[in-house]
PDB file of C-alpha atoms in Angstrom:
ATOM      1  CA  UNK A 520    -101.708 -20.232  58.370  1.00  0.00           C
ATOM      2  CA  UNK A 521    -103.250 -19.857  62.128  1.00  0.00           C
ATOM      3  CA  UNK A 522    -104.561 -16.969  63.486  1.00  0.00           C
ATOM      4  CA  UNK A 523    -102.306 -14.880  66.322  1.00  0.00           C
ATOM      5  CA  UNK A 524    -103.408 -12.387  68.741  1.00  0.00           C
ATOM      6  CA  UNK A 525     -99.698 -11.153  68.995  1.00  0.00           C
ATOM      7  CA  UNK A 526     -98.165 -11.563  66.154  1.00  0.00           C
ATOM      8  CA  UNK A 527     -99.112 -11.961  62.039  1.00  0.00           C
ATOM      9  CA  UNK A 528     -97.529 -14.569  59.792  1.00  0.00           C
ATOM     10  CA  UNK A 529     -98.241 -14.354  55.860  1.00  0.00           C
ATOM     11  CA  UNK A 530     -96.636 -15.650  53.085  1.00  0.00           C
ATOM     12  CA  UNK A 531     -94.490 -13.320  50.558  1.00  0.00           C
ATOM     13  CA  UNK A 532     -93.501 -14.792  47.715  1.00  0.00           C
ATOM     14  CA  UNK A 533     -91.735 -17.923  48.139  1.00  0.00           C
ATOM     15  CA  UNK A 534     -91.054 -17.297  51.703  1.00  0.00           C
ATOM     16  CA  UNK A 535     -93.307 -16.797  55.331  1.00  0.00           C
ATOM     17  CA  UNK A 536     -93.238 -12.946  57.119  1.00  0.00           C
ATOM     18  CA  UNK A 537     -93.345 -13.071  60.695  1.00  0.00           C
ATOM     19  CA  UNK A 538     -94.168  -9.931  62.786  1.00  0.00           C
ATOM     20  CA  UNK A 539     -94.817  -8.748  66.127  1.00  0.00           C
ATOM     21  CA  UNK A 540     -97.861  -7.243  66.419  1.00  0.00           C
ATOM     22  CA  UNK A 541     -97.840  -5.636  69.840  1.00  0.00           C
ATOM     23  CA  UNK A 542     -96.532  -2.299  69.638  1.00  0.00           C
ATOM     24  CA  UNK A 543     -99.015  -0.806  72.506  1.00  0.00           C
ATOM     25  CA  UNK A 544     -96.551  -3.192  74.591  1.00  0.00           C
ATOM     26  CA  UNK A 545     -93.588  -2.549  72.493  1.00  0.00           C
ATOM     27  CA  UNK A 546     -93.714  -6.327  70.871  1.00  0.00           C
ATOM     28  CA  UNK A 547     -92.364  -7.336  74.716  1.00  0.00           C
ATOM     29  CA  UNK A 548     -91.754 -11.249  74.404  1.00  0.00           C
ATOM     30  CA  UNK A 549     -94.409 -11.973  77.184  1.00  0.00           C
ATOM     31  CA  UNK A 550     -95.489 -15.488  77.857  1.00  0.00           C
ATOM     32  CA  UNK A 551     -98.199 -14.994  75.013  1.00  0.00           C
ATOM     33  CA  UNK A 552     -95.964 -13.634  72.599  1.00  0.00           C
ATOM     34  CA  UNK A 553     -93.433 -16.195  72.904  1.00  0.00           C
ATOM     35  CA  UNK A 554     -95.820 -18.880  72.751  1.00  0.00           C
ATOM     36  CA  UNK A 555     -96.972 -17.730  69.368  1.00  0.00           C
ATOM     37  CA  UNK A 556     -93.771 -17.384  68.310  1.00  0.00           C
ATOM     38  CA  UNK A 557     -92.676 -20.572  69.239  1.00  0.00           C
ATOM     39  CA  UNK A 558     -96.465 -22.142  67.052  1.00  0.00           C
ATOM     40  CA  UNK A 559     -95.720 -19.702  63.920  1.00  0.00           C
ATOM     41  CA  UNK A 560     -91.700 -20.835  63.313  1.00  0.00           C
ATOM     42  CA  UNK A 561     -92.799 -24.951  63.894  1.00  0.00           C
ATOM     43  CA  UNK A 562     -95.589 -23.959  61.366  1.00  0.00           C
ATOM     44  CA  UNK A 563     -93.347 -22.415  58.712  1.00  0.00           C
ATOM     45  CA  UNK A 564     -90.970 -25.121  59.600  1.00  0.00           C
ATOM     46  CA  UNK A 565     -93.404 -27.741  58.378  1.00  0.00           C
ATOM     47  CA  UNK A 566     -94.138 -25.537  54.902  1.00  0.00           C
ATOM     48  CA  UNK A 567     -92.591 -24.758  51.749  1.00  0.00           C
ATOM     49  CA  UNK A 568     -90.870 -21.594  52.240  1.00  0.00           C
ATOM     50  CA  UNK A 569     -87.761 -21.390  51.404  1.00  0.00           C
ATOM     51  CA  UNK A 570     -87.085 -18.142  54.345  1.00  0.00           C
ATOM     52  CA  UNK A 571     -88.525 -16.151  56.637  1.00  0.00           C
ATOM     53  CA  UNK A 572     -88.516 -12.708  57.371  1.00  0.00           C
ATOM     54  CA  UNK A 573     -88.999 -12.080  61.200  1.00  0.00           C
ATOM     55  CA  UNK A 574     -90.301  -8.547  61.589  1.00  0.00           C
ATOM     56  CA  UNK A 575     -92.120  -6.072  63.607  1.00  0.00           C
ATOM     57  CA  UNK A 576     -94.905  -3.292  63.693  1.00  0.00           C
ATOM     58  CA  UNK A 577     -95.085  -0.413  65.773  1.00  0.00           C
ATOM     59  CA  UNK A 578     -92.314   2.388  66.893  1.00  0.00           C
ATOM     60  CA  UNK A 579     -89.867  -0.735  68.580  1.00  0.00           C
ATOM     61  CA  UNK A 580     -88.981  -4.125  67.273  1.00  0.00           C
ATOM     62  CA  UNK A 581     -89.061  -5.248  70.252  1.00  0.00           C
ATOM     63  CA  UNK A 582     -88.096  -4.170  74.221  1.00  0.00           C
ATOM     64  CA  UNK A 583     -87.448  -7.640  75.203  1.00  0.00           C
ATOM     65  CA  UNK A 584     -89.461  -9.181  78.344  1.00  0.00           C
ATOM     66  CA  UNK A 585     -93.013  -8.224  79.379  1.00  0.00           C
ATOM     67  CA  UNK A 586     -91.957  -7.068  82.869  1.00  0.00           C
ATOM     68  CA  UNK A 587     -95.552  -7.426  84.200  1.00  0.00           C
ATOM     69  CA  UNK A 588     -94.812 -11.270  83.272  1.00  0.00           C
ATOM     70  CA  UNK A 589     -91.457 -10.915  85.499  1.00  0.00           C
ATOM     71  CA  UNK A 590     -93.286  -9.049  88.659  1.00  0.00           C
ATOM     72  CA  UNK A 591     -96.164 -11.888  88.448  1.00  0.00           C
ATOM     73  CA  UNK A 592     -93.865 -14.725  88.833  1.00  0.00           C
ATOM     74  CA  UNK A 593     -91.935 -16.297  91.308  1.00  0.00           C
ATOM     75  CA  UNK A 594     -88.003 -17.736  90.364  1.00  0.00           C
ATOM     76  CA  UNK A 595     -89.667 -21.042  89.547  1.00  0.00           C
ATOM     77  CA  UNK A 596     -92.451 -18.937  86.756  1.00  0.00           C
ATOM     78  CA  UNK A 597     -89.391 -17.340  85.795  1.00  0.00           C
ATOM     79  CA  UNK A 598     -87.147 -20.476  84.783  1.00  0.00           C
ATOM     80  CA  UNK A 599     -90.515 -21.545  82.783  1.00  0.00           C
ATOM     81  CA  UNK A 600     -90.345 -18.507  80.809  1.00  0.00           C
ATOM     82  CA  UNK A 601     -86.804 -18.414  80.628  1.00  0.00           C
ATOM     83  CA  UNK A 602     -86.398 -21.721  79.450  1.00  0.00           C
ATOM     84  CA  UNK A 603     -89.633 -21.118  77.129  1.00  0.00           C
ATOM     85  CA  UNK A 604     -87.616 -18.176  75.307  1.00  0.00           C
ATOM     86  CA  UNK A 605     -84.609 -20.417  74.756  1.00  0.00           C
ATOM     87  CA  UNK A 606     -87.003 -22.836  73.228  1.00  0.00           C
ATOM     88  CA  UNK A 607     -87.646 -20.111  70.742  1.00  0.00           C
ATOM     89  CA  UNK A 608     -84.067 -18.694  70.201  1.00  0.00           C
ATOM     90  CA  UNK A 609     -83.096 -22.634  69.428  1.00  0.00           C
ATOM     91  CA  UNK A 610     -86.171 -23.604  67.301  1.00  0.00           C
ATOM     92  CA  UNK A 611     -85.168 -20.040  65.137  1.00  0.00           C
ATOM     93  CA  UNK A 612     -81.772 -22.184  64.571  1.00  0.00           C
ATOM     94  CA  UNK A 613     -83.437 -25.926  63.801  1.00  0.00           C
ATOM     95  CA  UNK A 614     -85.766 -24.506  61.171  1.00  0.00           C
ATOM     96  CA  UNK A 615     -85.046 -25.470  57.423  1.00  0.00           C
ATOM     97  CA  UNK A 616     -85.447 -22.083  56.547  1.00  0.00           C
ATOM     98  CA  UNK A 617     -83.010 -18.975  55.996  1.00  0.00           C
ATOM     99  CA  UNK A 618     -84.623 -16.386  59.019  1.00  0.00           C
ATOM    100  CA  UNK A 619     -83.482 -12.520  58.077  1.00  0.00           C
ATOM    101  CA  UNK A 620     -84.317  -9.966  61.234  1.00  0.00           C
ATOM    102  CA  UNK A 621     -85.545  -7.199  59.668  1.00  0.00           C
ATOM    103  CA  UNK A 622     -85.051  -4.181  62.287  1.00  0.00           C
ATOM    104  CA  UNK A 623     -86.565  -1.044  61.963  1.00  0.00           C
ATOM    105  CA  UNK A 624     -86.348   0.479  65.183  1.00  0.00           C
ATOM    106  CA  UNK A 625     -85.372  -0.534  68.946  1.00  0.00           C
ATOM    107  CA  UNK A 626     -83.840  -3.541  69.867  1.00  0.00           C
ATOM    108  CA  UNK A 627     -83.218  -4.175  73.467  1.00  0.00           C
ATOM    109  CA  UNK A 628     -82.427  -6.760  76.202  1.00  0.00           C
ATOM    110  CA  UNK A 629     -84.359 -10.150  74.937  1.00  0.00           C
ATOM    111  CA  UNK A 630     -85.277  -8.041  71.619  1.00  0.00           C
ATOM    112  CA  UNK A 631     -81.303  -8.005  70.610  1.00  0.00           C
ATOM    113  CA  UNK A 632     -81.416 -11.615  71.795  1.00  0.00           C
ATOM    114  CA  UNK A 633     -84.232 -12.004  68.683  1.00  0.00           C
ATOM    115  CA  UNK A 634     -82.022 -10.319  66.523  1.00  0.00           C
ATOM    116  CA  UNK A 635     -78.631 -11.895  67.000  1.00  0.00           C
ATOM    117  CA  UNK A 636     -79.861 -15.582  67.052  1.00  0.00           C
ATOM    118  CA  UNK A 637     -81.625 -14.966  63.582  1.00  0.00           C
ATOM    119  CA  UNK A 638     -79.383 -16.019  61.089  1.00  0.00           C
ATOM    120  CA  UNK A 639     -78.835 -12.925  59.110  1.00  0.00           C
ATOM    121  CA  UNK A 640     -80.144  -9.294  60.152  1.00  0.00           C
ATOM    122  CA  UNK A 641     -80.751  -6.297  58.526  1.00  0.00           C
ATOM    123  CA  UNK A 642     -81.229  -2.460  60.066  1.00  0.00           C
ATOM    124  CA  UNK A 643     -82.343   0.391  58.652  1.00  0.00           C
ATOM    125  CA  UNK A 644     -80.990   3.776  60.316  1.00  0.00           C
ATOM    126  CA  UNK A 645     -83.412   4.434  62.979  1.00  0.00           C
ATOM    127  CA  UNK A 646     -82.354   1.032  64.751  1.00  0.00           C
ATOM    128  CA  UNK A 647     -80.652   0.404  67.977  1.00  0.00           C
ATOM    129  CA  UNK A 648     -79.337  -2.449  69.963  1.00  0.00           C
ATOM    130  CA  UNK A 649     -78.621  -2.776  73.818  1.00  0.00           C
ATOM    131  CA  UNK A 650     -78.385  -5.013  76.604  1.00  0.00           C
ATOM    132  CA  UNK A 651     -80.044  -2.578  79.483  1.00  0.00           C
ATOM    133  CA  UNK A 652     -79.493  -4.533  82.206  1.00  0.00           C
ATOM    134  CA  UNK A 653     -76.399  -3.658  83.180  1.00  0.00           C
ATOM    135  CA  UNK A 654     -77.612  -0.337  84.302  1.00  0.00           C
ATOM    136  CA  UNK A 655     -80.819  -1.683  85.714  1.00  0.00           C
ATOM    137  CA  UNK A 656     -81.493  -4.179  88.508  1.00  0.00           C
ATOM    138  CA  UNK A 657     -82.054  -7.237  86.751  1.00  0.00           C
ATOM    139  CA  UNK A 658     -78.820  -8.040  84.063  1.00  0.00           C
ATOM    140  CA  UNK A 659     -79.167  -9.253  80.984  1.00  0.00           C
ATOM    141  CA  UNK A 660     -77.796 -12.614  81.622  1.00  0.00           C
ATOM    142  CA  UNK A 661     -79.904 -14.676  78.956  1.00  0.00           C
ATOM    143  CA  UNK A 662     -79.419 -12.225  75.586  1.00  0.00           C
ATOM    144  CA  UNK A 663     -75.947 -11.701  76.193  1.00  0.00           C
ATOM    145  CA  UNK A 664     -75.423 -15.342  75.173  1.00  0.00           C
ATOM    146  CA  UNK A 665     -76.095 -14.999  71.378  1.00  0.00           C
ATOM    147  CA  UNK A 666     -75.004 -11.425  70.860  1.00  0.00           C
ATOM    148  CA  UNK A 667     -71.661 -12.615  72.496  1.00  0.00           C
ATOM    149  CA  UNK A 668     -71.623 -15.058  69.430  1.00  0.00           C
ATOM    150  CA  UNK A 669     -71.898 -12.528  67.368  1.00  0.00           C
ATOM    151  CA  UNK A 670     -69.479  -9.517  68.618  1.00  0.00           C
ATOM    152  CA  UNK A 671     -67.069 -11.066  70.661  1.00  0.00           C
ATOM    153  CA  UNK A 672     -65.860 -10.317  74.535  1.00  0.00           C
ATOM    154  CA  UNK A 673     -65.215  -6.758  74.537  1.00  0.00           C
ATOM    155  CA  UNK A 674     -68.089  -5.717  72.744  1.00  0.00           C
ATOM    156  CA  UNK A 675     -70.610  -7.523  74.335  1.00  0.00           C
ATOM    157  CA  UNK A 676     -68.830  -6.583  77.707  1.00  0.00           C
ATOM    158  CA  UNK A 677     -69.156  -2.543  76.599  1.00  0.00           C
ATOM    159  CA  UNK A 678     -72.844  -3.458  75.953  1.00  0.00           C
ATOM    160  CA  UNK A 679     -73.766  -5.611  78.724  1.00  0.00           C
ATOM    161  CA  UNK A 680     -71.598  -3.608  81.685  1.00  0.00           C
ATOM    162  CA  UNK A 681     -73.434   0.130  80.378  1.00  0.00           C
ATOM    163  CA  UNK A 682     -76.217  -0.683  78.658  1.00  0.00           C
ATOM    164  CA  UNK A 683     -75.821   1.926  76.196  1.00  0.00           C
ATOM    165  CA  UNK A 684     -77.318   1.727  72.587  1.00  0.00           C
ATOM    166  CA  UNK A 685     -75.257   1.108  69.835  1.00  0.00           C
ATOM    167  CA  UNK A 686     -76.629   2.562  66.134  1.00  0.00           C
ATOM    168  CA  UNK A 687     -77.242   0.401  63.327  1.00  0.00           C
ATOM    169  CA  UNK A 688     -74.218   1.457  61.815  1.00  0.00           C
ATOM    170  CA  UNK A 689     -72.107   0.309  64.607  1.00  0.00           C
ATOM    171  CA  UNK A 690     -73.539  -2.867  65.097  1.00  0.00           C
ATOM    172  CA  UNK A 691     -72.534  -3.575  61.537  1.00  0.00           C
ATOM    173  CA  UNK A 692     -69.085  -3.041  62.523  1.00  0.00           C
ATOM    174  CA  UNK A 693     -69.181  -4.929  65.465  1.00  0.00           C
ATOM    175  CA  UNK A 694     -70.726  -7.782  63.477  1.00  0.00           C
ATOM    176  CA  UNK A 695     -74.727  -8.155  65.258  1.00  0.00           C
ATOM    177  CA  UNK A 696     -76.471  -7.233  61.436  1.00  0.00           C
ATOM    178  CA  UNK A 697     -75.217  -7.544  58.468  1.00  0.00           C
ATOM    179  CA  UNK A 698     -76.240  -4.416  56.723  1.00  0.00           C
ATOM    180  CA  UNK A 699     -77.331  -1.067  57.904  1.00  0.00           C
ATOM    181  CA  UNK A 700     -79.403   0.834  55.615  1.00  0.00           C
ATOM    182  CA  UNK A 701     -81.466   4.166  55.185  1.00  0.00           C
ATOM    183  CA  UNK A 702     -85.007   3.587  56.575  1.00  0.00           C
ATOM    184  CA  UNK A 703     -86.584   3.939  52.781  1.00  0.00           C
ATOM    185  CA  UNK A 704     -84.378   1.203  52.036  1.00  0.00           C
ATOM    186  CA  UNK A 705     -85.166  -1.751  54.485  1.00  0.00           C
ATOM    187  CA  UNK A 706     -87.303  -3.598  52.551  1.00  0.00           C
ATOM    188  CA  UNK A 707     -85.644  -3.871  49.722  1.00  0.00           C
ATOM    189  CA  UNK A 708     -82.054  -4.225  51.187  1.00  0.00           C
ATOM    190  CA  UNK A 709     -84.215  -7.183  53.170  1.00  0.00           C
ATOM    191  CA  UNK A 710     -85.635  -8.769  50.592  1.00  0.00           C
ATOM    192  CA  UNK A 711     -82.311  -8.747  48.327  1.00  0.00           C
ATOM    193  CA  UNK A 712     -79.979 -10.425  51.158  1.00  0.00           C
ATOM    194  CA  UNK A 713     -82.971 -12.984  51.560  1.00  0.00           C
ATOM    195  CA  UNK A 714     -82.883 -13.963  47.773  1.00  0.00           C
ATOM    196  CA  UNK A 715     -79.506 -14.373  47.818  1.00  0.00           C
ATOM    197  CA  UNK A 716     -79.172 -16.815  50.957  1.00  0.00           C
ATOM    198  CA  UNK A 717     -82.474 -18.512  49.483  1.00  0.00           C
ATOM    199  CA  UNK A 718     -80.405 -19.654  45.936  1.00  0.00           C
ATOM    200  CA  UNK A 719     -79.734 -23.236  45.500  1.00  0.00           C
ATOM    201  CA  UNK A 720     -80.811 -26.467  46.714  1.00  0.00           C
ATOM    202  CA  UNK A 721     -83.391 -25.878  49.849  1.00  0.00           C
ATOM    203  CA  UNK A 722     -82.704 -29.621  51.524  1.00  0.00           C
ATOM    204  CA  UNK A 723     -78.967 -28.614  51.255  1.00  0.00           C
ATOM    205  CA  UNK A 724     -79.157 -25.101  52.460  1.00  0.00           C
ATOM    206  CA  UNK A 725     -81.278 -26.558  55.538  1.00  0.00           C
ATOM    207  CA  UNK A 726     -78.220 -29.359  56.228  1.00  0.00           C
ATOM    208  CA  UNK A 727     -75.668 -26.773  55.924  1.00  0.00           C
ATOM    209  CA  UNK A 728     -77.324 -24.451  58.500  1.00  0.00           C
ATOM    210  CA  UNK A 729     -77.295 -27.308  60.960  1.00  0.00           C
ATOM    211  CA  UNK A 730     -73.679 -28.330  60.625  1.00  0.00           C
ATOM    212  CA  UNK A 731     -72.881 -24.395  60.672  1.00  0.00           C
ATOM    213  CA  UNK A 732     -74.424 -24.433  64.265  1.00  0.00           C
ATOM    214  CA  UNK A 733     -73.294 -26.927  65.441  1.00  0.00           C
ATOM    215  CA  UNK A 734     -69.731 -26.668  64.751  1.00  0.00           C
ATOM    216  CA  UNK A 735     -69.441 -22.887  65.435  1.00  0.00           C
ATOM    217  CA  UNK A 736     -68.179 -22.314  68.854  1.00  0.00           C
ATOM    218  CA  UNK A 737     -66.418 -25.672  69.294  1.00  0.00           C
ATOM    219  CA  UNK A 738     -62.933 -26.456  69.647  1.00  0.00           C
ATOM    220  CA  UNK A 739     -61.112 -26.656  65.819  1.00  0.00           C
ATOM    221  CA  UNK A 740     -60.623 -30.043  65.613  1.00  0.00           C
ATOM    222  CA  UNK A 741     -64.463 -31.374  67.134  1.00  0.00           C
ATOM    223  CA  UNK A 742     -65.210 -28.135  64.466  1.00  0.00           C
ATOM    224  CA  UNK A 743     -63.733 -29.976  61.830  1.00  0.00           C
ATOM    225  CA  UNK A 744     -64.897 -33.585  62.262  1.00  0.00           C
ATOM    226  CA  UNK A 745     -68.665 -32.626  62.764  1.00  0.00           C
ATOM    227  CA  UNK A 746     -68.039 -30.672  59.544  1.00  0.00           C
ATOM    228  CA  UNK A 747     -66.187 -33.244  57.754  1.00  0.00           C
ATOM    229  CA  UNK A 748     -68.469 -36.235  57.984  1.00  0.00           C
ATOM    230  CA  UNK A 749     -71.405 -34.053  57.226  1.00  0.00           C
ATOM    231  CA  UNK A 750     -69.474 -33.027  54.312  1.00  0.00           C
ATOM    232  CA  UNK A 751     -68.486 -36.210  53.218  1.00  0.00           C
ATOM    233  CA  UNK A 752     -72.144 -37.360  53.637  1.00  0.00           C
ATOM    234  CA  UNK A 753     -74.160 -35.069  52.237  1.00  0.00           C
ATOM    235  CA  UNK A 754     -71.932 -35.688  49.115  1.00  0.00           C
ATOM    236  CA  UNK A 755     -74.177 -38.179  47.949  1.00  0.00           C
ATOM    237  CA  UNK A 756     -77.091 -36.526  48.268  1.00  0.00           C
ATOM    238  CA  UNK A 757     -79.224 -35.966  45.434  1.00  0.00           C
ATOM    239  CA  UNK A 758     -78.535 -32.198  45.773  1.00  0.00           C
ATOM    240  CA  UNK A 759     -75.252 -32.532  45.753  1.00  0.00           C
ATOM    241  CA  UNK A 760     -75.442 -34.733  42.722  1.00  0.00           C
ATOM    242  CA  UNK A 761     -77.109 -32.611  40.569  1.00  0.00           C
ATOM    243  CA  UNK A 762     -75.402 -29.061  41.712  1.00  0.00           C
ATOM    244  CA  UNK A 763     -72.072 -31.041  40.497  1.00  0.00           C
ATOM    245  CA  UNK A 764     -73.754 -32.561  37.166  1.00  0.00           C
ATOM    246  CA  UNK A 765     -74.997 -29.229  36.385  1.00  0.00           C
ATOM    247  CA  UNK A 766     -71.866 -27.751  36.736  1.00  0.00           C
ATOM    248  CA  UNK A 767     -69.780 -29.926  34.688  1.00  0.00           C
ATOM    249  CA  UNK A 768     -72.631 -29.778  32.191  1.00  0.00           C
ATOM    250  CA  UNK A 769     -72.499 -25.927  32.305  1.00  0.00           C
ATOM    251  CA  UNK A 770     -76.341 -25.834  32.800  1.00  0.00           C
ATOM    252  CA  UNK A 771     -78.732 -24.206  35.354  1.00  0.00           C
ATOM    253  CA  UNK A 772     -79.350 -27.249  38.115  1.00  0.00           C
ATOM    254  CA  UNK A 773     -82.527 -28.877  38.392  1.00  0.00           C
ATOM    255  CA  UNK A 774     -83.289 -29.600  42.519  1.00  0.00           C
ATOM    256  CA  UNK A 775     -84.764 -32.538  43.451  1.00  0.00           C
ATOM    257  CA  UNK A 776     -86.980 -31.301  46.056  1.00  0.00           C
TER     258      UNK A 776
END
């Protein structure tokens, strides 16, 4: 794997480990940082792992924009960086791979963007969440788009309007991570969800989290047809093939890939 000056990526087992490694600016997404972020998920993209962990070093996961990026720029700069952070927050969905957020501390503006576009998240107690914009001068108009996705109106309205953290705990209920754990336990409450959303054929786990984005978010019936013919489809895929003759057979599958 390539060498980062903000970040680390390794591989762990049969999957990759991203992490921000910029605590001294609180892992802020700065033009740099999204940049390698951007280089490390097309390069696990293009490899064998099966999922990625997306993690972070320091005492925040991440405090979302470098705002000495924001003050250098003018609205043009800013569109480029914008639009170079959705680049990210898309590519994080296109990947083959399962992505897990594992959050260990503060997640905030941009940095709860991260965390509710990965696919799956898990906190451990110490974590928060908030959209601080709303109390600031400068709204959080770009991160509320995928936490809305994830909580629904009135939540993301309670965080966007005060900007308030939320605890891990309550952003379980609210549906932004899937577990909340004790700190001790993060890693392993990580790497158990991982292995779990990692079984089965890769090729079809990677179509399925396509059509899954794609469809989500659209009117029933355009739902339902996108889903449909990629169902009908991928049917005769050799995946598909196999996790059927297996079954019948009553024998552990064999995948293709």
């Amino acid at each position: 794997m390539a060498a980062y000056e903000h970040l680390t990526v390794a591989a762990h087992g049969g999957c990759a480990r991203v992490t921000l490694n910029h605590p001294e600016r609180r892992n802020a997404l700065s033009r740099g940082m999204l940049q390698e972020l951007h280089k490390a998920f097309t390069e696990v993209a293009d490899s064998p792992a099966t999922g990625v962990v997306l993690a972070a070093q320091g005492p925040v996961f991440c405090s979302g924009h470098d705002f000495a990026d924001v003050l250098a720029a003018d609205s043009d700069g800013i569109r480029e960086l914008l639009e170079l952070c959705t680049g990210v927050m898309q590519l994080i969905h296109c990947v083959p791979q399962v992505v897990v957020a594992r959050v260990h501390a503060l997640a905030t503006a941009a940095g709860c963007q991260l965390v509710a576009t990965c696919d799956l998240a898990v906190a451990g107690q110490s974590a928060g969440f908030a959209l601080p914009g709303g109390r600031g001068g400068w709204f959080c108009h770009t991160p509320a788009v995928p936490v809305a996705r994830s909580i629904g109106r009135k939540r993301l309205m309670e965080m966007a309007l005060t900007g308030d953290v939320i605890d891990a705990r309550t952003a379980v209920d609210w549906g932004l991570v899937n577990r909340a754990v004790p700190d001790e336990e993060l890693d392993t409450a990580v790497e158990e969800l991982l292995l779990r959303a990692t079984r089965g054929s890769p090729a079809s786990k990677a179509l399925g989290k396509r059509a899954l984005y794609a469809q989500l978010d659209r009117p029933e019936s355009d739902a339902y047809e996108i889903a449909g013919e990629v169902m009908a489809a991928s049917s005769q895929s050799p995946a598909a093939r196999e996790g059927i003759a297996s079954f019948f057979g009553k024998r552990a599958p064999e995948w293709p890939e």
